[in-house]
């Protein structure tokens, strides 16, 4: 057991400081490998991909996966809330993967479990890894 990493559990405050990093960056050729619940990654601009983690027509809360490079140039999976402004959906400032999952967990537990399991599957398939961010 690796005691350097906190136990990954939804709702745990330690999860707020965890980020998922890709082992291979998303490209136009491999982006379909990262689909989630029937949604496909969409490239917003070069090096910036997004897809819904939670989006429901009957709920004002929405959450998106953001696949993009962090400040060190490594491709990470961050999360952002959807925000409606002037009839258009925009995204909040990015947050660590774990913080986004915990946000969803407190809003829609079952949907957070699905998103969490998706990320765990990426790590088990060698496409990504969890890392603890400096606190």
mmCIF file with all atom_site columns, N, CA, C and O in Angstrom, residues 69-89:
data_model
loop_
_atom_site.group_PDB
_atom_site.id
_atom_site.type_symbol
_atom_site.label_atom_id
_atom_site.label_alt_id
_atom_site.label_comp_id
_atom_site.label_asym_id
_atom_site.label_entity_id
_atom_site.label_seq_id
_atom_site.pdbx_PDB_ins_code
_atom_site.Cartn_x
_atom_site.Cartn_y
_atom_site.Cartn_z
_atom_site.occupancy
_atom_site.B_iso_or_equiv
_atom_site.pdbx_formal_charge
_atom_site.auth_seq_id
_atom_site.auth_comp_id
_atom_site.auth_asym_id
_atom_site.auth_atom_id
_atom_site.pdbx_PDB_model_num
ATOM 1  N N  . UNK A 1 69 ? -3.403  21.440 -20.679 1.00 0.00 ? 69 UNK A N  1
ATOM 2  C CA . UNK A 1 69 ? -2.116  21.494 -19.988 1.00 0.00 ? 69 UNK A CA 1
ATOM 3  C C  . UNK A 1 69 ? -2.220  22.378 -18.747 1.00 0.00 ? 69 UNK A C  1
ATOM 4  O O  . UNK A 1 69 ? -2.889  23.410 -18.753 1.00 0.00 ? 69 UNK A O  1
ATOM 5  N N  . UNK A 1 70 ? -1.533  21.956 -17.676 1.00 0.00 ? 70 UNK A N  1
ATOM 6  C CA . UNK A 1 70 ? -1.470  22.768 -16.461 1.00 0.00 ? 70 UNK A CA 1
ATOM 7  C C  . UNK A 1 70 ? -0.322  23.769 -16.599 1.00 0.00 ? 70 UNK A C  1
ATOM 8  O O  . UNK A 1 70 ? 0.301   23.883 -17.658 1.00 0.00 ? 70 UNK A O  1
ATOM 9  N N  . UNK A 1 71 ? -0.020  24.468 -15.520 1.00 0.00 ? 71 UNK A N  1
ATOM 10 C CA . UNK A 1 71 ? 1.035   25.489 -15.559 1.00 0.00 ? 71 UNK A CA 1
ATOM 11 C C  . UNK A 1 71 ? 2.416   24.900 -15.840 1.00 0.00 ? 71 UNK A C  1
ATOM 12 O O  . UNK A 1 71 ? 3.326   25.609 -16.258 1.00 0.00 ? 71 UNK A O  1
ATOM 13 N N  . UNK A 1 72 ? 2.585   23.585 -15.659 1.00 0.00 ? 72 UNK A N  1
ATOM 14 C CA . UNK A 1 72 ? 3.865   22.923 -15.949 1.00 0.00 ? 72 UNK A CA 1
ATOM 15 C C  . UNK A 1 72 ? 3.892   22.288 -17.338 1.00 0.00 ? 72 UNK A C  1
ATOM 16 O O  . UNK A 1 72 ? 4.858   21.621 -17.702 1.00 0.00 ? 72 UNK A O  1
ATOM 17 N N  . UNK A 1 73 ? 2.813   22.458 -18.090 1.00 0.00 ? 73 UNK A N  1
ATOM 18 C CA . UNK A 1 73 ? 2.753   21.912 -19.439 1.00 0.00 ? 73 UNK A CA 1
ATOM 19 C C  . UNK A 1 73 ? 2.295   20.466 -19.522 1.00 0.00 ? 73 UNK A C  1
ATOM 20 O O  . UNK A 1 73 ? 2.272   19.893 -20.601 1.00 0.00 ? 73 UNK A O  1
ATOM 21 N N  . UNK A 1 74 ? 1.918   19.852 -18.392 1.00 0.00 ? 74 UNK A N  1
ATOM 22 C CA . UNK A 1 74 ? 1.424   18.475 -18.399 1.00 0.00 ? 74 UNK A CA 1
ATOM 23 C C  . UNK A 1 74 ? -0.085  18.479 -18.605 1.00 0.00 ? 74 UNK A C  1
ATOM 24 O O  . UNK A 1 74 ? -0.787  19.310 -18.036 1.00 0.00 ? 74 UNK A O  1
ATOM 25 N N  . UNK A 1 75 ? -0.587  17.536 -19.416 1.00 0.00 ? 75 UNK A N  1
ATOM 26 C CA . UNK A 1 75 ? -2.017  17.483 -19.664 1.00 0.00 ? 75 UNK A CA 1
ATOM 27 C C  . UNK A 1 75 ? -2.733  16.872 -18.470 1.00 0.00 ? 75 UNK A C  1
ATOM 28 O O  . UNK A 1 75 ? -2.455  15.753 -18.059 1.00 0.00 ? 75 UNK A O  1
ATOM 29 N N  . UNK A 1 76 ? -3.645  17.652 -17.916 1.00 0.00 ? 76 UNK A N  1
ATOM 30 C CA . UNK A 1 76 ? -4.405  17.256 -16.733 1.00 0.00 ? 76 UNK A CA 1
ATOM 31 C C  . UNK A 1 76 ? -5.890  17.244 -17.067 1.00 0.00 ? 76 UNK A C  1
ATOM 32 O O  . UNK A 1 76 ? -6.332  17.853 -18.038 1.00 0.00 ? 76 UNK A O  1
ATOM 33 N N  . UNK A 1 77 ? -6.639  16.541 -16.242 1.00 0.00 ? 77 UNK A N  1
ATOM 34 C CA . UNK A 1 77 ? -8.095  16.598 -16.317 1.00 0.00 ? 77 UNK A CA 1
ATOM 35 C C  . UNK A 1 77 ? -8.549  17.467 -15.154 1.00 0.00 ? 77 UNK A C  1
ATOM 36 O O  . UNK A 1 77 ? -8.504  17.063 -13.999 1.00 0.00 ? 77 UNK A O  1
ATOM 37 N N  . UNK A 1 78 ? -8.936  18.690 -15.491 1.00 0.00 ? 78 UNK A N  1
ATOM 38 C CA . UNK A 1 78 ? -9.475  19.614 -14.505 1.00 0.00 ? 78 UNK A CA 1
ATOM 39 C C  . UNK A 1 78 ? -10.992 19.587 -14.652 1.00 0.00 ? 78 UNK A C  1
ATOM 40 O O  . UNK A 1 78 ? -11.527 18.913 -15.523 1.00 0.00 ? 78 UNK A O  1
ATOM 41 N N  . UNK A 1 79 ? -11.660 20.336 -13.810 1.00 0.00 ? 79 UNK A N  1
ATOM 42 C CA . UNK A 1 79 ? -13.115 20.404 -13.901 1.00 0.00 ? 79 UNK A CA 1
ATOM 43 C C  . UNK A 1 79 ? -13.538 21.862 -13.800 1.00 0.00 ? 79 UNK A C  1
ATOM 44 O O  . UNK A 1 79 ? -12.831 22.683 -13.227 1.00 0.00 ? 79 UNK A O  1
ATOM 45 N N  . UNK A 1 80 ? -14.710 22.153 -14.364 1.00 0.00 ? 80 UNK A N  1
ATOM 46 C CA . UNK A 1 80 ? -15.262 23.508 -14.302 1.00 0.00 ? 80 UNK A CA 1
ATOM 47 C C  . UNK A 1 80 ? -16.780 23.408 -14.284 1.00 0.00 ? 80 UNK A C  1
ATOM 48 O O  . UNK A 1 80 ? -17.367 22.527 -14.919 1.00 0.00 ? 80 UNK A O  1
ATOM 49 N N  . UNK A 1 81 ? -17.389 24.326 -13.566 1.00 0.00 ? 81 UNK A N  1
ATOM 50 C CA . UNK A 1 81 ? -18.849 24.400 -13.529 1.00 0.00 ? 81 UNK A CA 1
ATOM 51 C C  . UNK A 1 81 ? -19.331 25.132 -14.771 1.00 0.00 ? 81 UNK A C  1
ATOM 52 O O  . UNK A 1 81 ? -18.672 26.062 -15.256 1.00 0.00 ? 81 UNK A O  1
ATOM 53 N N  . UNK A 1 82 ? -20.474 24.698 -15.280 1.00 0.00 ? 82 UNK A N  1
ATOM 54 C CA . UNK A 1 82 ? -21.102 25.431 -16.376 1.00 0.00 ? 82 UNK A CA 1
ATOM 55 C C  . UNK A 1 82 ? -21.853 26.618 -15.816 1.00 0.00 ? 82 UNK A C  1
ATOM 56 O O  . UNK A 1 82 ? -22.514 26.516 -14.787 1.00 0.00 ? 82 UNK A O  1
ATOM 57 N N  . UNK A 1 83 ? -21.723 27.756 -16.487 1.00 0.00 ? 83 UNK A N  1
ATOM 58 C CA . UNK A 1 83 ? -22.383 28.980 -16.031 1.00 0.00 ? 83 UNK A CA 1
ATOM 59 C C  . UNK A 1 83 ? -23.100 29.612 -17.214 1.00 0.00 ? 83 UNK A C  1
ATOM 60 O O  . UNK A 1 83 ? -22.479 29.871 -18.249 1.00 0.00 ? 83 UNK A O  1
ATOM 61 N N  . UNK A 1 84 ? -24.410 29.857 -17.059 1.00 0.00 ? 84 UNK A N  1
ATOM 62 C CA . UNK A 1 84 ? -25.175 30.497 -18.130 1.00 0.00 ? 84 UNK A CA 1
ATOM 63 C C  . UNK A 1 84 ? -25.025 32.003 -18.034 1.00 0.00 ? 84 UNK A C  1
ATOM 64 O O  . UNK A 1 84 ? -25.245 32.590 -16.984 1.00 0.00 ? 84 UNK A O  1
ATOM 65 N N  . UNK A 1 85 ? -24.619 32.613 -19.146 1.00 0.00 ? 85 UNK A N  1
ATOM 66 C CA . UNK A 1 85 ? -24.466 34.070 -19.210 1.00 0.00 ? 85 UNK A CA 1
ATOM 67 C C  . UNK A 1 85 ? -24.991 34.535 -20.558 1.00 0.00 ? 85 UNK A C  1
ATOM 68 O O  . UNK A 1 85 ? -24.510 34.094 -21.598 1.00 0.00 ? 85 UNK A O  1
ATOM 69 N N  . UNK A 1 86 ? -25.989 35.396 -20.543 1.00 0.00 ? 86 UNK A N  1
ATOM 70 C CA . UNK A 1 86 ? -26.575 35.934 -21.771 1.00 0.00 ? 86 UNK A CA 1
ATOM 71 C C  . UNK A 1 86 ? -26.999 34.828 -22.729 1.00 0.00 ? 86 UNK A C  1
ATOM 72 O O  . UNK A 1 86 ? -26.765 34.901 -23.937 1.00 0.00 ? 86 UNK A O  1
ATOM 73 N N  . UNK A 1 87 ? -27.591 33.773 -22.209 1.00 0.00 ? 87 UNK A N  1
ATOM 74 C CA . UNK A 1 87 ? -28.084 32.684 -23.029 1.00 0.00 ? 87 UNK A CA 1
ATOM 75 C C  . UNK A 1 87 ? -27.029 31.739 -23.556 1.00 0.00 ? 87 UNK A C  1
ATOM 76 O O  . UNK A 1 87 ? -27.321 30.854 -24.353 1.00 0.00 ? 87 UNK A O  1
ATOM 77 N N  . UNK A 1 88 ? -25.781 31.912 -23.124 1.00 0.00 ? 88 UNK A N  1
ATOM 78 C CA . UNK A 1 88 ? -24.694 31.038 -23.581 1.00 0.00 ? 88 UNK A CA 1
ATOM 79 C C  . UNK A 1 88 ? -24.065 30.358 -22.378 1.00 0.00 ? 88 UNK A C  1
ATOM 80 O O  . UNK A 1 88 ? -23.958 30.940 -21.307 1.00 0.00 ? 88 UNK A O  1
ATOM 81 N N  . UNK A 1 89 ? -23.658 29.114 -22.595 1.00 0.00 ? 89 UNK A N  1
ATOM 82 C CA . UNK A 1 89 ? -23.010 28.365 -21.521 1.00 0.00 ? 89 UNK A CA 1
ATOM 83 C C  . UNK A 1 89 ? -21.515 28.650 -21.528 1.00 0.00 ? 89 UNK A C  1
ATOM 84 O O  . UNK A 1 89 ? -20.837 28.454 -22.529 1.00 0.00 ? 89 UNK A O  1
#
